[in-house]
CSV table of C-alpha atoms in Angstrom, one decimal:
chain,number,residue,atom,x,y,z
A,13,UNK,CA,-25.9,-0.8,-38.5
A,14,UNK,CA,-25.5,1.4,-35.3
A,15,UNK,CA,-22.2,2.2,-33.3
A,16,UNK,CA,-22.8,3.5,-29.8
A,17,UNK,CA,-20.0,4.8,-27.2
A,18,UNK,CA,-20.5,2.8,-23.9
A,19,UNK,CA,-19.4,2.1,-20.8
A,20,UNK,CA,-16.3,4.0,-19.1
A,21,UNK,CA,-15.9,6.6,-21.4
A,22,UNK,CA,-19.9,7.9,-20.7
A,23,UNK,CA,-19.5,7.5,-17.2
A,24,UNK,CA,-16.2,9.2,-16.4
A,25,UNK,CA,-17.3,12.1,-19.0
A,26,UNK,CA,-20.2,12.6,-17.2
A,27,UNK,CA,-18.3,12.5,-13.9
A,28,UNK,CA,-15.6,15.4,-15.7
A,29,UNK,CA,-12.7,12.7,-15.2
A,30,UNK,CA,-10.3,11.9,-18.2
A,31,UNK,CA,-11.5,9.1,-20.5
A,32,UNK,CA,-8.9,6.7,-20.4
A,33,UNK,CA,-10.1,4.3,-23.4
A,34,UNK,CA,-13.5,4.1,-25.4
A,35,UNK,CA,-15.5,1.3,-26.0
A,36,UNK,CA,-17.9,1.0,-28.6
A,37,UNK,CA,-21.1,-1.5,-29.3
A,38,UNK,CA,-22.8,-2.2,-32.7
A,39,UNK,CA,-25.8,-2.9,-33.1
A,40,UNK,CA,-27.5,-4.6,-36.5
A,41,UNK,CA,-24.5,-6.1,-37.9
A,42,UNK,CA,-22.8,-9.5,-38.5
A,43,UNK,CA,-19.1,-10.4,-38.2
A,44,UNK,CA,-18.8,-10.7,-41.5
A,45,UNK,CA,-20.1,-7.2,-42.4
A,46,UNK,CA,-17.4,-6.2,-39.8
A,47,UNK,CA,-14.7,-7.8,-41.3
A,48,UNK,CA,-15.9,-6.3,-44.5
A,49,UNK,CA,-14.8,-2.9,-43.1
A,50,UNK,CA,-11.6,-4.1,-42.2
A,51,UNK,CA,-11.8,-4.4,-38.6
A,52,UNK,CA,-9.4,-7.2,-36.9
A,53,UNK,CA,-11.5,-10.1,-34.6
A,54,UNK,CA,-10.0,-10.3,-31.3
A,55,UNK,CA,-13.0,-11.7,-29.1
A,56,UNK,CA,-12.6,-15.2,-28.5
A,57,UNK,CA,-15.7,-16.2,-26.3
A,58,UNK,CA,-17.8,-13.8,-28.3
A,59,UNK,CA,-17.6,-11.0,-31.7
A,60,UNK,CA,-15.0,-8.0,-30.5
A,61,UNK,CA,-13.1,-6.1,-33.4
A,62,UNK,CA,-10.3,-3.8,-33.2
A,63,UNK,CA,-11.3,-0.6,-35.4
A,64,UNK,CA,-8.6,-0.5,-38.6
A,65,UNK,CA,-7.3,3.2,-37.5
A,66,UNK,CA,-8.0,3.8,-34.1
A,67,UNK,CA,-7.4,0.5,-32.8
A,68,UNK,CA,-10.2,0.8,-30.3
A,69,UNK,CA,-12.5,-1.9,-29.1
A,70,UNK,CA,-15.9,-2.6,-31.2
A,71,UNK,CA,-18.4,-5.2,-30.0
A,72,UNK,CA,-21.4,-6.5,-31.4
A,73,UNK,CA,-24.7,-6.2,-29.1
A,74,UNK,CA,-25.0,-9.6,-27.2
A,75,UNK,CA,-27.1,-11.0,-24.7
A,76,UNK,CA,-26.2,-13.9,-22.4
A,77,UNK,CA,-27.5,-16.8,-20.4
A,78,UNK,CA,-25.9,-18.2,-17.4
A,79,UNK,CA,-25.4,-22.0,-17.6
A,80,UNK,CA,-23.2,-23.6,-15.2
A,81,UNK,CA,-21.7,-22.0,-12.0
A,82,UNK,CA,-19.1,-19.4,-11.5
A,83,UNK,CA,-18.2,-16.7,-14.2
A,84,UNK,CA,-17.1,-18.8,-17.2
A,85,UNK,CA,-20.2,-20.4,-17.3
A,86,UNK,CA,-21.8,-18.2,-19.9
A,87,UNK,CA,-23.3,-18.8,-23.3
A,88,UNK,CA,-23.6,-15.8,-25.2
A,89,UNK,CA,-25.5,-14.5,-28.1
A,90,UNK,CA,-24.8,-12.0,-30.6
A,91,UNK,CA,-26.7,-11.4,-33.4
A,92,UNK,CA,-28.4,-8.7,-35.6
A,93,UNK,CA,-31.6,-8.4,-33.9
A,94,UNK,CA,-30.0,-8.0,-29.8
A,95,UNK,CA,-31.1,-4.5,-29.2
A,96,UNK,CA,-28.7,-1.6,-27.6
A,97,UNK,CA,-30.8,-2.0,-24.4
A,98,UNK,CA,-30.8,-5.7,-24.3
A,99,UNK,CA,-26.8,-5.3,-24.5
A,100,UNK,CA,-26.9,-2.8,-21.7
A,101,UNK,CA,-28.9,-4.3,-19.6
A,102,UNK,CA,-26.1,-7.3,-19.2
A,103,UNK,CA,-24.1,-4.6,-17.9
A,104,UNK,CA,-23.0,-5.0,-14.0
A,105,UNK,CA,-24.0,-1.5,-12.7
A,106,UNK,CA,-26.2,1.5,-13.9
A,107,UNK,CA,-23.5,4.0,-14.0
A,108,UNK,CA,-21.8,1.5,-16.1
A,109,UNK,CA,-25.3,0.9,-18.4
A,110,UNK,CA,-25.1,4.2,-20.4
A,111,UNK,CA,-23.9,4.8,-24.5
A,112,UNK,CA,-23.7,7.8,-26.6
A,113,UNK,CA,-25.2,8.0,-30.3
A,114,UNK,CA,-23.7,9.3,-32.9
A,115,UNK,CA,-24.9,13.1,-32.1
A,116,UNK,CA,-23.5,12.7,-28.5
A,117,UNK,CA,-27.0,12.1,-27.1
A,118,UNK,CA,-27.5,10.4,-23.8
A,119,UNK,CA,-28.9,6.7,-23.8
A,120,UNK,CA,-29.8,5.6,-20.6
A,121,UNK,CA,-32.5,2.8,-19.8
A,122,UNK,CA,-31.5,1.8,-16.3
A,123,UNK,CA,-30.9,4.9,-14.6
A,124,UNK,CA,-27.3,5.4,-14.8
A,125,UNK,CA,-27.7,9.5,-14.6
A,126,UNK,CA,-29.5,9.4,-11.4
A,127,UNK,CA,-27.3,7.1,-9.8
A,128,UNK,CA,-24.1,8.9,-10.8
A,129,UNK,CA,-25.3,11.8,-9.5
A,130,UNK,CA,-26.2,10.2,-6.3
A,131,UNK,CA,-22.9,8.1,-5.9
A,132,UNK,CA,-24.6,4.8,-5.9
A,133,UNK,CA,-23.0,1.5,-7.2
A,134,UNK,CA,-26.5,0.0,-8.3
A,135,UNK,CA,-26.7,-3.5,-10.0
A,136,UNK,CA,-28.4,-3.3,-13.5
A,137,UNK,CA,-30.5,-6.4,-12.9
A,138,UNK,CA,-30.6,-9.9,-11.1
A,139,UNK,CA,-28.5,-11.1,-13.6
A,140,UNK,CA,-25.8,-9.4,-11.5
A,141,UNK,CA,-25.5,-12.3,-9.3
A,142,UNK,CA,-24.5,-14.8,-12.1
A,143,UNK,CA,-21.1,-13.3,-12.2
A,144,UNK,CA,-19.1,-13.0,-9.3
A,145,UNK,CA,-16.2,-11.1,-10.9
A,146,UNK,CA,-18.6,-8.5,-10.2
A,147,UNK,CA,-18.3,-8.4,-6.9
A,148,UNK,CA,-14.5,-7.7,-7.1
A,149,UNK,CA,-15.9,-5.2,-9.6
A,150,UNK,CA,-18.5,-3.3,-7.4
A,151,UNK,CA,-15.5,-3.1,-4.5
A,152,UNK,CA,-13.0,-1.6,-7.2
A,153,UNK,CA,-15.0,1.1,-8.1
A,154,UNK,CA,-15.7,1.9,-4.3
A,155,UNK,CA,-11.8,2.2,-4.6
A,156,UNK,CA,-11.8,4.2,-7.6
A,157,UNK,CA,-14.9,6.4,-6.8
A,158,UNK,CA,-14.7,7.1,-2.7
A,159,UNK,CA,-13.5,10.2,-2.8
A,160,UNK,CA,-16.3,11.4,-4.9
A,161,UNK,CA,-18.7,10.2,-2.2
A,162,UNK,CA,-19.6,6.9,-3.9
A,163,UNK,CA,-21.3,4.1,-1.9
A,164,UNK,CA,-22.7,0.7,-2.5
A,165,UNK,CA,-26.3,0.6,-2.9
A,166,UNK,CA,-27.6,-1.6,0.1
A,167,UNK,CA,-30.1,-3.4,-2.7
A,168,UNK,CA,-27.0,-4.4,-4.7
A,169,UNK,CA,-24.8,-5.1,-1.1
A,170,UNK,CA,-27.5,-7.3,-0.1
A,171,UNK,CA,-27.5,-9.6,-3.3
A,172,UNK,CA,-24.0,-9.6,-2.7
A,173,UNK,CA,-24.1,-11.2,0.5
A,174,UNK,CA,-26.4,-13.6,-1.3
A,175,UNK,CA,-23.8,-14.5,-3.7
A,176,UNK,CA,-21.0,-15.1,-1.3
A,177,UNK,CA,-23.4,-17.3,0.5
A,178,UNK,CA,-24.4,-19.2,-2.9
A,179,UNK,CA,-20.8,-19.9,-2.8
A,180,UNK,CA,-20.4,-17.9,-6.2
A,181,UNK,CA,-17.0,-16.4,-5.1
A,182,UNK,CA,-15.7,-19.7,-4.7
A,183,UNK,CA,-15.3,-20.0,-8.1
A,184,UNK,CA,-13.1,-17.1,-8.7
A,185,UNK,CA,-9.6,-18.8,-10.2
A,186,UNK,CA,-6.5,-17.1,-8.2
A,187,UNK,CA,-5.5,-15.2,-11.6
A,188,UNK,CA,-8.3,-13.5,-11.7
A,189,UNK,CA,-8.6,-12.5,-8.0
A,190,UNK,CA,-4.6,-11.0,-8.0
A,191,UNK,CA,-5.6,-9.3,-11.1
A,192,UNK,CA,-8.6,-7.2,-10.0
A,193,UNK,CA,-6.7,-6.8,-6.2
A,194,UNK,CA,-3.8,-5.3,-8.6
A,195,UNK,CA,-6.1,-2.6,-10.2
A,196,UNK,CA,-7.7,-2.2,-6.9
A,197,UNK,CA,-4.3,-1.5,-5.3
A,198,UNK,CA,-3.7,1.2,-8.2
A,199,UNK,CA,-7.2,2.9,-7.2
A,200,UNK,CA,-7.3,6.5,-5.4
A,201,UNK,CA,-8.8,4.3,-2.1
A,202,UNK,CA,-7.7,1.3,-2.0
A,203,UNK,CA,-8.8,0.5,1.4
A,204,UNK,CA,-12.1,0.9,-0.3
A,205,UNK,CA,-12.0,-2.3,-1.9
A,206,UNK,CA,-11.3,-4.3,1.0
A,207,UNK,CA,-13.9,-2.6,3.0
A,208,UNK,CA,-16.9,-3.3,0.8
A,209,UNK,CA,-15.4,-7.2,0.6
A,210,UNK,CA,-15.8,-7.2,4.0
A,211,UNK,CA,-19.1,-5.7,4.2
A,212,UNK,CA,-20.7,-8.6,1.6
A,213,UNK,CA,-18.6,-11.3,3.4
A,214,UNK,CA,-16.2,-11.8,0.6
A,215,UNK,CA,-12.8,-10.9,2.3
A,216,UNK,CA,-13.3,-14.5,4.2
A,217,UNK,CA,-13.5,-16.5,1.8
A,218,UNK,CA,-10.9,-14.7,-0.9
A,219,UNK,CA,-8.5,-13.3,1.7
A,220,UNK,CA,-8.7,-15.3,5.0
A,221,UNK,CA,-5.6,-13.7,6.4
A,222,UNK,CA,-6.8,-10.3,6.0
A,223,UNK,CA,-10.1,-10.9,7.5
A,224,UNK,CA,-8.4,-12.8,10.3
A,225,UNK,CA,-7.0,-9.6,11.8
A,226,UNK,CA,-10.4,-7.9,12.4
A,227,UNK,CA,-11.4,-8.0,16.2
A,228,UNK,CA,-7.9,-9.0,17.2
A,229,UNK,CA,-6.7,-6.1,19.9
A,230,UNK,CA,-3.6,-4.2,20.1
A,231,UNK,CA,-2.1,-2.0,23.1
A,232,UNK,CA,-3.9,0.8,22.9
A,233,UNK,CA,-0.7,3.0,23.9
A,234,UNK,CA,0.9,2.7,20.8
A,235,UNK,CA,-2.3,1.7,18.5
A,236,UNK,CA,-5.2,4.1,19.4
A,237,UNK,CA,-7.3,2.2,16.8
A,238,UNK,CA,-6.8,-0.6,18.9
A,239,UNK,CA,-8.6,-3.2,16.2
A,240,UNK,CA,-5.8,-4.8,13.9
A,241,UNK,CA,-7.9,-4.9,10.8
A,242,UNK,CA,-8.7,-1.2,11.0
A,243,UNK,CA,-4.9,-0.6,11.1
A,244,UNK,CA,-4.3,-2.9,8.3
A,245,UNK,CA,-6.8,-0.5,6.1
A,246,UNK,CA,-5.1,2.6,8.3
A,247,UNK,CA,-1.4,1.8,7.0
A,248,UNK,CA,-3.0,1.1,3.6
A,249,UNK,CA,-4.4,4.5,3.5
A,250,UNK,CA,-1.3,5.9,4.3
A,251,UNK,CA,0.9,4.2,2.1
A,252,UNK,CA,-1.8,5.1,-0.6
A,253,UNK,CA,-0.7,8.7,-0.1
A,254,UNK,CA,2.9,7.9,-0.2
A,255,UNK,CA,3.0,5.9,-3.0
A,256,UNK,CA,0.9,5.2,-6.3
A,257,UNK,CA,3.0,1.6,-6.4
A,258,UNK,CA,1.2,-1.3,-6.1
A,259,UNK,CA,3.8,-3.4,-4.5
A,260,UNK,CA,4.4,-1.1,-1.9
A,261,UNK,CA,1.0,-0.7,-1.1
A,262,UNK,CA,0.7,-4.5,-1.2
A,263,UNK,CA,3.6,-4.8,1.4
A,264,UNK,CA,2.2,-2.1,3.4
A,265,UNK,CA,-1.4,-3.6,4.0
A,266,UNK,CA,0.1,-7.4,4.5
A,267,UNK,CA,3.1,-6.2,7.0
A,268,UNK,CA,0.9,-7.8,9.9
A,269,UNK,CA,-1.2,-10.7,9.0
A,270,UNK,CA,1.0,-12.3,12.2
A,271,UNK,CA,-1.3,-11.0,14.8
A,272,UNK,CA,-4.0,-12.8,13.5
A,273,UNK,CA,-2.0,-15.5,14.8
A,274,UNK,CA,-1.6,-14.6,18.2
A,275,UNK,CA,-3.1,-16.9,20.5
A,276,UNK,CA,-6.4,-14.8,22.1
A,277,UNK,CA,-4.6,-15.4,25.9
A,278,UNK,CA,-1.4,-13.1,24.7
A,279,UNK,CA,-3.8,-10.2,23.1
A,280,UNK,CA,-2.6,-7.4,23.2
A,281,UNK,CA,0.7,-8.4,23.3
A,282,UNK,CA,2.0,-9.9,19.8
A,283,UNK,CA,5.8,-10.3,20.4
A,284,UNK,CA,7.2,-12.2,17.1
A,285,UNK,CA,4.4,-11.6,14.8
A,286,UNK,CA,6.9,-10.2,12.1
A,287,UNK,CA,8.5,-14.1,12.2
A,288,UNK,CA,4.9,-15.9,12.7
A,289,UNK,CA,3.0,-13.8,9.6
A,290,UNK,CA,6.1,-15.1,7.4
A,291,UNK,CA,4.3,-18.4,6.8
A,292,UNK,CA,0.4,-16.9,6.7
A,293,UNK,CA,2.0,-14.5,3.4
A,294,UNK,CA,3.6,-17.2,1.6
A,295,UNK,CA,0.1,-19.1,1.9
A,296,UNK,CA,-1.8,-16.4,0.5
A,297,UNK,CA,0.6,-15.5,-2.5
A,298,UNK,CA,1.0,-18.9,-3.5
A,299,UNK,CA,-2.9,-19.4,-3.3
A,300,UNK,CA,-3.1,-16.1,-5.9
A,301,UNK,CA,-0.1,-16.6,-7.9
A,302,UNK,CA,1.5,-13.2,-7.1
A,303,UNK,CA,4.6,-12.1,-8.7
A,304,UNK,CA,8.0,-12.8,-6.7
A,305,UNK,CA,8.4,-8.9,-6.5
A,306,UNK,CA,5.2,-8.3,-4.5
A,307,UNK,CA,6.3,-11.3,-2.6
A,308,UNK,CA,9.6,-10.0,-1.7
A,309,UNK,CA,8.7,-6.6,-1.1
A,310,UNK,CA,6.1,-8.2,1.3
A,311,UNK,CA,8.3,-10.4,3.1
A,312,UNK,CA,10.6,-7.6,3.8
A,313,UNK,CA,8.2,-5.0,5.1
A,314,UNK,CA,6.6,-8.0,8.0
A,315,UNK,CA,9.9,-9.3,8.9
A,316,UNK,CA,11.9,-5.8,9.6
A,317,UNK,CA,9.4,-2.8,10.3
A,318,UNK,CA,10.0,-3.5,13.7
A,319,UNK,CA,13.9,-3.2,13.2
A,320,UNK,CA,13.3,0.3,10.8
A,321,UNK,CA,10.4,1.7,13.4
A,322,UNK,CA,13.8,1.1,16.0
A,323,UNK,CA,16.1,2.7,14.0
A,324,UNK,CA,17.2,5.6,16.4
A,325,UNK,CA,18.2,2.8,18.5
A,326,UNK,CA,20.3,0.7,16.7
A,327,UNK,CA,24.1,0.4,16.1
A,328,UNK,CA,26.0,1.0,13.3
A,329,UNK,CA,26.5,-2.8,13.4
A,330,UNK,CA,22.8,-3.4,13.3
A,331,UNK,CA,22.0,-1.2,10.5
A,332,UNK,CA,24.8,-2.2,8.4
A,333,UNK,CA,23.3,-6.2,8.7
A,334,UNK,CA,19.6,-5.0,8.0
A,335,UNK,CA,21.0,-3.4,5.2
A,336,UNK,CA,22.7,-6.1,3.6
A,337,UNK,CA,19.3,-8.4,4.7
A,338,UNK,CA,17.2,-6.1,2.7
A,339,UNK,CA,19.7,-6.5,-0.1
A,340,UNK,CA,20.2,-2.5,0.3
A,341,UNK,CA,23.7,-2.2,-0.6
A,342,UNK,CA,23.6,-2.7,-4.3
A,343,UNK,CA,22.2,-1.0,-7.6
A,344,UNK,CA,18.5,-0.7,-8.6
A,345,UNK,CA,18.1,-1.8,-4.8
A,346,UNK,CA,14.4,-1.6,-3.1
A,347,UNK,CA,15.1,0.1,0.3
A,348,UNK,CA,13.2,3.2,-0.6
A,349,UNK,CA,9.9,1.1,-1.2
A,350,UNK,CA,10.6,-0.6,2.0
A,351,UNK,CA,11.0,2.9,4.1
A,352,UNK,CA,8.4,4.2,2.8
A,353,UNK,CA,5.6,0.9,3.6
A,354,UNK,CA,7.0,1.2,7.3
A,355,UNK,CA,6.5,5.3,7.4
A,356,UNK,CA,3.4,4.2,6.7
A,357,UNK,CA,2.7,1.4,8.7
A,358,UNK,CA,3.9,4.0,11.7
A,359,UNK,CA,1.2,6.5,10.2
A,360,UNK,CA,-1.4,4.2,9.8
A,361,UNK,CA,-2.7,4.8,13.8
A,362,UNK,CA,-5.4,6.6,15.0
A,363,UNK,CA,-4.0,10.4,15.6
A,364,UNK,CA,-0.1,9.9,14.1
A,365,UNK,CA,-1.0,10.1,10.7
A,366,UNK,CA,0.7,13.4,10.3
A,367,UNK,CA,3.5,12.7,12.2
A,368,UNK,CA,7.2,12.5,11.0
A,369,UNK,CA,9.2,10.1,10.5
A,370,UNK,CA,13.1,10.7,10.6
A,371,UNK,CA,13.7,6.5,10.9
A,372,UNK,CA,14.0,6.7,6.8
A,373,UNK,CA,16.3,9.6,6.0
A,374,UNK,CA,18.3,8.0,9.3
A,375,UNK,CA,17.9,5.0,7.1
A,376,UNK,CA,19.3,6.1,3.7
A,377,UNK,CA,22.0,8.4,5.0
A,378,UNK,CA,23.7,4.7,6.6
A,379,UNK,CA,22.8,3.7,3.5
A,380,UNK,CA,24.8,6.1,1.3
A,381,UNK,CA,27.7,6.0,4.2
A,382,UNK,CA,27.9,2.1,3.5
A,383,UNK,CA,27.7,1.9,0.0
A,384,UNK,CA,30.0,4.7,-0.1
A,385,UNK,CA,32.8,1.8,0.6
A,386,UNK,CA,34.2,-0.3,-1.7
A,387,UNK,CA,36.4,-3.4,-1.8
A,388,UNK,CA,39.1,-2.5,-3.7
A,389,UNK,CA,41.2,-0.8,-1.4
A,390,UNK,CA,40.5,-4.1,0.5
A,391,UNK,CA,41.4,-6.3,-2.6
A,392,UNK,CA,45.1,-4.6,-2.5
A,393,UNK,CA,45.7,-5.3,1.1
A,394,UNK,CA,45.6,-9.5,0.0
A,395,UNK,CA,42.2,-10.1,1.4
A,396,UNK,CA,39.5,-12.3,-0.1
A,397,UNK,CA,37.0,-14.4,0.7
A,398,UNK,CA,35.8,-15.3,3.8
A,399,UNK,CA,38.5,-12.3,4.8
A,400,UNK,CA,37.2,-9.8,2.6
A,401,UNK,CA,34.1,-9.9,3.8
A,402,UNK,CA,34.4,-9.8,7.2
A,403,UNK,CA,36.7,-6.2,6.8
A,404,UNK,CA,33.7,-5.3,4.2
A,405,UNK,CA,31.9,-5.1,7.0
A,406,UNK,CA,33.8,-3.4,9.5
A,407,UNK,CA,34.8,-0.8,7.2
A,408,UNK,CA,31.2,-0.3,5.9
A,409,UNK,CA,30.0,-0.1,10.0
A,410,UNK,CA,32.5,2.5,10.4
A,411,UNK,CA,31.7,4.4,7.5
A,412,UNK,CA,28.2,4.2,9.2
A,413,UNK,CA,29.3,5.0,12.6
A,414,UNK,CA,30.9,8.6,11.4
A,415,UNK,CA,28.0,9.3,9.2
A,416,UNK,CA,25.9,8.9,11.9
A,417,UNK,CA,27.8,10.7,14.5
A,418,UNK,CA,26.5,13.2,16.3
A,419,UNK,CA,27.7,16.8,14.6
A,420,UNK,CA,29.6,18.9,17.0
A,421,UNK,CA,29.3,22.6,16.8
A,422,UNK,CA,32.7,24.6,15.9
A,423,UNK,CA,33.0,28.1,17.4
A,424,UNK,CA,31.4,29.7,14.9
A,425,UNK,CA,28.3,28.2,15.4
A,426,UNK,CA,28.4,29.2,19.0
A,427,UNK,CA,29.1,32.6,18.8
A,428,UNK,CA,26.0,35.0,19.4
A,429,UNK,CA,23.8,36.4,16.2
């Protein structure tokens, strides 16, 4: 019996990047032998083992053999006699192919090294194309590896293509999609990921709405990128560098799927796409199952960037009501996320992304000035209901108005230096 360090923890070690978690493969031994040791079964489609002290993953050597379509179609087979090679070779990409013996010595049949150090995603073998998880794979490492130079190797982006036309893809369950889009969101570049689905044809047929925005022209005055889908990735990349949050980042790419909507004879022009891309989101997070935060977060960032982009402009009135639309004006509130997807949405353009953006501390400081009422002076006056709400308002536009308020300079500040 042989125990081998595989996977992640080679690759990223080679690449001088923190190991996050190690994962081990044996080789020559039998569940029972593993047992025997005192290691916990946890694999239920085939023999993984939690180690009794350090809780990390241990799996015996396998091979397997694709039998019906999509990525659940598997039968595997692990056994004594399945060599460390046969189990690597399984593997999805080279730089993902490689283990570690006992003394720390490099095993690598497939050419992992080489292709590390020439930032290539390169499938193993053909049997890549029997799983189409891997595709969502291959584009999450472009999102977790871009900024080291990584690229998809054409060999492995062309059997790709192949795959999305076998209509492997099309067996992806939503779960499964939202979870790897998730991780993908969390990468250094996500933009990444949906670049290299949309290179293998992928983005069409697991995000529609997305894909629907390439080609679709905006005016070039205030989008210099002109192309909707490039902004999309544009504001992605921005919010990427504001935030490491996944929801955000999620609201921040989806804020526009309306002008994929537009009817071709009003391009450029897209006047109401924040109200038309309302229906287009809800499609696409019911399809995946996403969680009613992302949804939220989403909703709020297509229907009102306009307004916060506008904020200069705007009344006390008007911000007090977006406030209390974007449920602002309570505890553990979300307005911060929602400032920071539209400072990046207004970023996101061809030769503004270092520009500022004073519409969010405009933003928050109404936002302190109304929160900074409360209702109980209100309560002693007799009001309630209907009433007290109404002089809620008005006192919390007021508060607005003088926060707001142009500063005028005493003497003092005039006087000369």
């Amino acid at each position: 019996m042989n125990t081998y360090l595989v996977g992640g923890a080679v690759r990223d070690r080679l690449l001088n990047l923190p190991v996050k978690e190690r994962d081990w493969v044996v080789v020559g031994a039998t569940p029972e032998q593993m047992l025997a040791l005192g290691f916990r079964p946890v694999g239920r489609e085939f023999p993984v083992f939690l180690h009794p002290q350090t809780h990390e993953e241990y799996a015996l050597a396998r091979t397997e053999r694709k039998t019906a379509p999509g990525y659940r179609g598997f039968v595997v087979h692990a056994a004594p006699e399945v060599t460390l090679e046969q189990d690597l070779l399984r593997r999805d990409l080279t730089i993902n192919a490689m283990a570690e013996d006992a003394r720390g010595r490099l095993i690598d049949p497939y050419g992992g090294l080489s292709d590390l150090q020439a930032g290539l995603l390169r499938h193993v073998s053909q049997a890549f194309a029997e799983d189409p998880v891997r595709i969502l794979r291959v584009a999450r490492f472009a999102a977790r590896y871009a900024r080291l130079g990584f690229k998809v190797a054409e060999e492995t982006l062309t059997l790709m293509r192949a795959m999305v036309a076998a209509g492997e893809v099309d067996a992806l369950v939503p779960e499964r999609v939202w979870a790897e889009l998730v991780k993908a969101l969390s990468e250094p570049a996500p933009a990444e990921f949906f670049r290299a689905l949309r290179n293998c044809g992928a983005l069409e047929r697991l995000f529609p709405e997305l894909d629907r925005l390439f080609g679709v022209p905006q005016p070039p005055q205030h989008h210099p990128e002109i192309d909707t889908g490039i902004h999309a990735l544009l504001v992605l990349e921005q919010a990427a560098c504001l935030s490491d949050d996944p929801k955000l980042r999620f609201a921040a790419l989806m804020h526009d799927l309306g002008k994929g909507l537009t009817p071709p004879e009003r391009w450029p022009s897209h006047h109401g796409h924040e109200k038309s891309g309302l229906p287009a989101l809800q499609a696409l997070c019911t399809r995946l199952k996403a969680p009613k935060d992302y949804q939220r977060l989403a909703e709020q960032v297509m229907r009102y960037h306009g307004h916060c982009h506008r904020a200069t402009e705007l009344r006390a009135a008007t911000l007090v009501d977006l406030l209390q639309r974007l449920d602002a004006l309570r505890k553990n509130n979300r307005l911060a996320d929602f400032l920071l997807a539209c400072e990046a949405d207004a970023r996101g353009r061809t030769g503004f992304e270092n520009r500022s953006y004073p519409q969010r501390d405009l933003i928050l400081k109404a936002q302190i000035a109304a929160m900074a009422v409360t209702t109980a002076p209100l309560i002693a006056q007799g009001l309630q209901g209907e009433a007290l709400g109404k002089a809620l308002r008005q006192a919390r536009i007021a508060s607005v108005r003088r926060a707001l308020a142009p500063q005028t300079p005493t003497i003092t500040d005039l006087s000369p230096k």
